[in-house]
GROMACS .gro file of C-alpha atoms in nm:
model
  247
    1UNK     CA    1   1.314   0.149   0.844
    2UNK     CA    2   1.008   0.104   0.602
    3UNK     CA    3   0.907  -0.239   0.526
    4UNK     CA    4   0.846  -0.365   0.157
    5UNK     CA    5   0.701  -0.728   0.054
    6UNK     CA    6   0.758  -0.762  -0.283
    7UNK     CA    7   0.440  -1.026  -0.458
    8UNK     CA    8   0.610  -1.269  -0.735
    9UNK     CA    9   0.518  -1.326  -1.141
   10UNK     CA   10   0.398  -1.652  -1.203
   11UNK     CA   11   0.764  -1.740  -1.257
   12UNK     CA   12   0.714  -1.756  -0.852
   13UNK     CA   13   0.891  -1.672  -0.547
   14UNK     CA   14   1.253  -1.830  -0.640
   15UNK     CA   15   1.269  -1.589  -0.937
   16UNK     CA   16   1.584  -1.416  -0.981
   17UNK     CA   17   1.421  -1.103  -1.163
   18UNK     CA   18   1.302  -1.040  -0.780
   19UNK     CA   19   1.623  -1.063  -0.604
   20UNK     CA   20   1.729  -0.799  -0.786
   21UNK     CA   21   1.452  -0.578  -0.744
   22UNK     CA   22   1.479  -0.651  -0.371
   23UNK     CA   23   1.867  -0.552  -0.376
   24UNK     CA   24   1.752  -0.242  -0.598
   25UNK     CA   25   1.532  -0.139  -0.302
   26UNK     CA   26   1.739  -0.231  -0.007
   27UNK     CA   27   2.003  -0.012  -0.176
   28UNK     CA   28   1.839   0.277  -0.214
   29UNK     CA   29   1.889   0.529   0.042
   30UNK     CA   30   1.766   0.837  -0.243
   31UNK     CA   31   1.457   0.682  -0.173
   32UNK     CA   32   1.454   0.561   0.202
   33UNK     CA   33   1.706   0.785   0.346
   34UNK     CA   34   2.034   0.645   0.527
   35UNK     CA   35   1.957   0.338   0.660
   36UNK     CA   36   1.755   0.191   0.329
   37UNK     CA   37   1.467  -0.018   0.415
   38UNK     CA   38   1.372  -0.390   0.498
   39UNK     CA   39   1.212  -0.637   0.165
   40UNK     CA   40   1.103  -0.952   0.192
   41UNK     CA   41   0.971  -1.172  -0.071
   42UNK     CA   42   0.625  -1.323  -0.033
   43UNK     CA   43   0.522  -1.696  -0.173
   44UNK     CA   44   0.167  -1.684  -0.276
   45UNK     CA   45   0.234  -2.016  -0.387
   46UNK     CA   46   0.437  -2.202  -0.123
   47UNK     CA   47   0.698  -2.306  -0.375
   48UNK     CA   48   1.063  -2.264  -0.188
   49UNK     CA   49   1.223  -2.525  -0.466
   50UNK     CA   50   1.141  -2.294  -0.795
   51UNK     CA   51   0.836  -2.561  -0.958
   52UNK     CA   52   0.727  -2.252  -1.063
   53UNK     CA   53   0.989  -2.219  -1.314
   54UNK     CA   54   0.862  -2.539  -1.499
   55UNK     CA   55   0.765  -2.549  -1.824
   56UNK     CA   56   0.516  -2.773  -1.757
   57UNK     CA   57   0.212  -2.524  -1.610
   58UNK     CA   58   0.018  -2.820  -1.490
   59UNK     CA   59   0.099  -2.818  -1.114
   60UNK     CA   60   0.111  -2.372  -1.146
   61UNK     CA   61  -0.200  -2.361  -1.282
   62UNK     CA   62  -0.418  -2.564  -1.016
   63UNK     CA   63  -0.226  -2.442  -0.684
   64UNK     CA   64  -0.237  -2.017  -0.887
   65UNK     CA   65  -0.638  -2.180  -0.895
   66UNK     CA   66  -0.642  -2.282  -0.550
   67UNK     CA   67  -0.513  -1.949  -0.441
   68UNK     CA   68  -0.734  -1.722  -0.648
   69UNK     CA   69  -1.031  -1.816  -0.740
   70UNK     CA   70  -1.282  -1.683  -0.494
   71UNK     CA   71  -1.554  -1.860  -0.272
   72UNK     CA   72  -1.963  -1.800  -0.294
   73UNK     CA   73  -1.894  -1.469  -0.132
   74UNK     CA   74  -1.665  -1.316  -0.337
   75UNK     CA   75  -1.410  -1.391  -0.070
   76UNK     CA   76  -1.034  -1.562  -0.175
   77UNK     CA   77  -0.926  -1.658   0.207
   78UNK     CA   78  -0.630  -1.904   0.120
   79UNK     CA   79  -0.465  -1.578  -0.037
   80UNK     CA   80  -0.615  -1.354   0.239
   81UNK     CA   81  -0.405  -1.543   0.473
   82UNK     CA   82  -0.065  -1.578   0.301
   83UNK     CA   83  -0.124  -1.197   0.227
   84UNK     CA   84  -0.170  -1.188   0.693
   85UNK     CA   85   0.137  -1.431   0.685
   86UNK     CA   86   0.378  -1.212   0.513
   87UNK     CA   87   0.249  -0.880   0.677
   88UNK     CA   88   0.362  -1.019   1.036
   89UNK     CA   89   0.689  -1.160   0.844
   90UNK     CA   90   0.774  -0.835   0.758
   91UNK     CA   91   0.628  -0.614   1.112
   92UNK     CA   92   0.863  -0.845   1.297
   93UNK     CA   93   1.186  -0.775   1.203
   94UNK     CA   94   1.428  -0.554   1.313
   95UNK     CA   95   1.422  -0.180   1.293
   96UNK     CA   96   1.086  -0.215   1.117
   97UNK     CA   97   0.855   0.039   1.148
   98UNK     CA   98   0.500  -0.143   1.127
   99UNK     CA   99   0.325   0.173   1.004
  100UNK     CA  100   0.560   0.246   0.736
  101UNK     CA  101   0.511  -0.100   0.518
  102UNK     CA  102   0.438  -0.102   0.099
  103UNK     CA  103   0.380  -0.358  -0.123
  104UNK     CA  104   0.458  -0.433  -0.537
  105UNK     CA  105   0.292  -0.675  -0.694
  106UNK     CA  106   0.465  -0.785  -1.039
  107UNK     CA  107   0.223  -1.003  -1.329
  108UNK     CA  108   0.057  -1.233  -1.052
  109UNK     CA  109   0.131  -0.995  -0.744
  110UNK     CA  110  -0.147  -0.823  -0.887
  111UNK     CA  111  -0.366  -1.042  -0.692
  112UNK     CA  112  -0.236  -0.978  -0.372
  113UNK     CA  113  -0.184  -0.632  -0.414
  114UNK     CA  114  -0.602  -0.615  -0.507
  115UNK     CA  115  -0.656  -0.853  -0.216
  116UNK     CA  116  -0.438  -0.623   0.037
  117UNK     CA  117  -0.662  -0.331  -0.057
  118UNK     CA  118  -0.990  -0.484   0.009
  119UNK     CA  119  -0.780  -0.618   0.365
  120UNK     CA  120  -0.735  -0.235   0.461
  121UNK     CA  121  -0.441  -0.299   0.699
  122UNK     CA  122  -0.370   0.040   0.879
  123UNK     CA  123  -0.011  -0.039   0.820
  124UNK     CA  124  -0.001  -0.024   0.469
  125UNK     CA  125   0.065   0.352   0.322
  126UNK     CA  126   0.177   0.241  -0.058
  127UNK     CA  127   0.080  -0.036  -0.302
  128UNK     CA  128   0.233  -0.070  -0.619
  129UNK     CA  129   0.187  -0.319  -0.934
  130UNK     CA  130   0.375  -0.358  -1.221
  131UNK     CA  131   0.196  -0.523  -1.521
  132UNK     CA  132  -0.046  -0.634  -1.269
  133UNK     CA  133  -0.307  -0.913  -1.373
  134UNK     CA  134  -0.691  -0.882  -1.198
  135UNK     CA  135  -0.792  -1.187  -1.427
  136UNK     CA  136  -1.122  -1.265  -1.318
  137UNK     CA  137  -1.198  -0.991  -1.105
  138UNK     CA  138  -1.548  -0.909  -1.243
  139UNK     CA  139  -1.614  -1.256  -1.067
  140UNK     CA  140  -1.558  -1.177  -0.726
  141UNK     CA  141  -1.823  -0.957  -0.633
  142UNK     CA  142  -1.631  -0.651  -0.578
  143UNK     CA  143  -1.954  -0.413  -0.522
  144UNK     CA  144  -2.115  -0.616  -0.255
  145UNK     CA  145  -1.786  -0.639  -0.098
  146UNK     CA  146  -1.665  -0.313  -0.088
  147UNK     CA  147  -2.065  -0.258   0.056
  148UNK     CA  148  -1.976  -0.469   0.307
  149UNK     CA  149  -1.629  -0.334   0.391
  150UNK     CA  150  -1.788  -0.024   0.371
  151UNK     CA  151  -2.016  -0.078   0.640
  152UNK     CA  152  -1.745  -0.239   0.823
  153UNK     CA  153  -1.570   0.125   0.835
  154UNK     CA  154  -1.829   0.286   0.925
  155UNK     CA  155  -1.824   0.133   1.257
  156UNK     CA  156  -1.406   0.131   1.251
  157UNK     CA  157  -1.302   0.524   1.097
  158UNK     CA  158  -0.932   0.360   1.191
  159UNK     CA  159  -0.985   0.182   0.860
  160UNK     CA  160  -1.165   0.425   0.655
  161UNK     CA  161  -0.892   0.639   0.774
  162UNK     CA  162  -0.673   0.392   0.652
  163UNK     CA  163  -0.722   0.374   0.316
  164UNK     CA  164  -0.755   0.759   0.282
  165UNK     CA  165  -0.342   0.740   0.396
  166UNK     CA  166  -0.191   0.484   0.162
  167UNK     CA  167  -0.182   0.543  -0.213
  168UNK     CA  168  -0.214   0.277  -0.474
  169UNK     CA  169  -0.039   0.283  -0.833
  170UNK     CA  170  -0.084   0.109  -1.112
  171UNK     CA  171   0.183   0.068  -1.370
  172UNK     CA  172   0.051  -0.093  -1.704
  173UNK     CA  173   0.104  -0.152  -2.099
  174UNK     CA  174  -0.138  -0.053  -2.346
  175UNK     CA  175  -0.014  -0.346  -2.538
  176UNK     CA  176  -0.068  -0.623  -2.237
  177UNK     CA  177  -0.298  -0.881  -2.350
  178UNK     CA  178  -0.330  -1.022  -2.014
  179UNK     CA  179  -0.421  -0.700  -1.839
  180UNK     CA  180  -0.798  -0.678  -1.993
  181UNK     CA  181  -0.960  -0.304  -1.963
  182UNK     CA  182  -1.292  -0.441  -1.799
  183UNK     CA  183  -1.001  -0.580  -1.506
  184UNK     CA  184  -0.832  -0.321  -1.474
  185UNK     CA  185  -1.145  -0.094  -1.460
  186UNK     CA  186  -1.315  -0.316  -1.191
  187UNK     CA  187  -0.976  -0.317  -0.998
  188UNK     CA  188  -0.902   0.073  -0.983
  189UNK     CA  189  -1.302   0.088  -0.886
  190UNK     CA  190  -1.236  -0.113  -0.619
  191UNK     CA  191  -0.968   0.098  -0.448
  192UNK     CA  192  -1.089   0.431  -0.524
  193UNK     CA  193  -1.467   0.264  -0.377
  194UNK     CA  194  -1.269   0.196  -0.125
  195UNK     CA  195  -1.079   0.520  -0.051
  196UNK     CA  196  -0.743   0.475  -0.174
  197UNK     CA  197  -0.542   0.784  -0.351
  198UNK     CA  198  -0.528   0.568  -0.708
  199UNK     CA  199  -0.298   0.606  -0.970
  200UNK     CA  200  -0.303   0.453  -1.313
  201UNK     CA  201  -0.082   0.488  -1.568
  202UNK     CA  202  -0.069   0.323  -1.867
  203UNK     CA  203   0.214   0.316  -2.160
  204UNK     CA  204   0.159   0.291  -2.499
  205UNK     CA  205   0.343  -0.009  -2.720
  206UNK     CA  206   0.436  -0.179  -2.382
  207UNK     CA  207   0.393  -0.539  -2.353
  208UNK     CA  208   0.306  -0.792  -2.069
  209UNK     CA  209   0.641  -0.840  -1.825
  210UNK     CA  210   0.793  -0.480  -1.997
  211UNK     CA  211   1.050  -0.470  -1.648
  212UNK     CA  212   1.223  -0.780  -1.664
  213UNK     CA  213   1.498  -0.749  -1.888
  214UNK     CA  214   1.499  -1.165  -1.952
  215UNK     CA  215   1.115  -1.092  -2.152
  216UNK     CA  216   1.412  -0.945  -2.424
  217UNK     CA  217   1.455  -1.308  -2.528
  218UNK     CA  218   1.085  -1.464  -2.485
  219UNK     CA  219   0.934  -1.580  -2.821
  220UNK     CA  220   0.634  -1.514  -2.655
  221UNK     CA  221   0.454  -1.192  -2.877
  222UNK     CA  222   0.276  -1.154  -2.586
  223UNK     CA  223   0.573  -1.052  -2.379
  224UNK     CA  224   0.835  -0.795  -2.370
  225UNK     CA  225   1.135  -0.599  -2.211
  226UNK     CA  226   1.068  -0.206  -2.289
  227UNK     CA  227   1.385  -0.026  -2.101
  228UNK     CA  228   1.304   0.318  -2.099
  229UNK     CA  229   0.915   0.263  -2.000
  230UNK     CA  230   1.079  -0.018  -1.675
  231UNK     CA  231   1.292   0.290  -1.600
  232UNK     CA  232   1.003   0.570  -1.607
  233UNK     CA  233   0.785   0.328  -1.365
  234UNK     CA  234   1.034   0.258  -1.123
  235UNK     CA  235   1.068   0.632  -1.083
  236UNK     CA  236   0.735   0.641  -1.053
  237UNK     CA  237   0.772   0.386  -0.834
  238UNK     CA  238   0.974   0.559  -0.633
  239UNK     CA  239   0.814   0.881  -0.651
  240UNK     CA  240   0.543   0.725  -0.450
  241UNK     CA  241   0.700   0.507  -0.205
  242UNK     CA  242   0.957   0.825  -0.096
  243UNK     CA  243   0.632   1.068  -0.061
  244UNK     CA  244   0.412   0.773   0.156
  245UNK     CA  245   0.718   0.552   0.362
  246UNK     CA  246   0.991   0.794   0.355
  247UNK     CA  247   1.077   1.018   0.672
   0.00000   0.00000   0.00000
C-alpha cells in the first residue's frame, strides 16, 4: 500500500480537520486501489495535547520559530529531523510500500513539504500543498543550498533520478495574504531547480484555509472556505496521487 504523510496547519496535529482528511484518503479506493492507503499525521510542533489550538499564540509562535527559522547556512535541522522521523514511521507500518510515499501539507504544512523537497528522499513520489505557506523562504539561501545539493547529486545520481520521478502540486488562492508571490515564486523555483515535476494551480477569489469548512465561521477576513475550489483542488491532488502512487 502507499503511505501518505499529512503535515498539519497552525492548529496543530490534533486538529479534527486532519482526521477528516486522513479518513478520506484511507478509504479512497478509487485512487489507491482495493487496499487503500496508510495515512500518518505528522507532528512538527511536539503538540501531543492540542495546545496549538490556544487563542494565546505566544507558545505556538515560540515553537514555530524554533522549528522553522533557518541557521546561518539556510538549513533547518529541527524541521528536517521531525520530517525524517515521520518518514521512518510511515515506511515501518505493515503493508506500506516504501517506494510509494506521498506527502501533503496544509497551511503551515507547506514548510515541511518544502524541506522534504530539499531532502530529496527517493521513497517520496508525490508532494502536495493546500494554501501552504512559505514565509521566510527568501532568507534560506536557497540558491546556494540548491547548488550544494546539485553538487551532491552529481556524486549520487540516484537522488537526481528521485526528484525527476517525483511530482509536486501547489494549490493556492490568489486572495491569500499569507502566501506572498515572492515566497511562492522562490519555493516553486526551488522545486524546479532540484528537478521536481512541479505544478502550481492558482485559484481566483480564494482565501487562506479554503479547504477547511470551519473557515466559513472565521471572522478574520483573510480566511475563508471555498467549497467549489476545495473540491477542484482535492481532485487535482487525487489525480496526481493516482498517477504517482497507485498500482
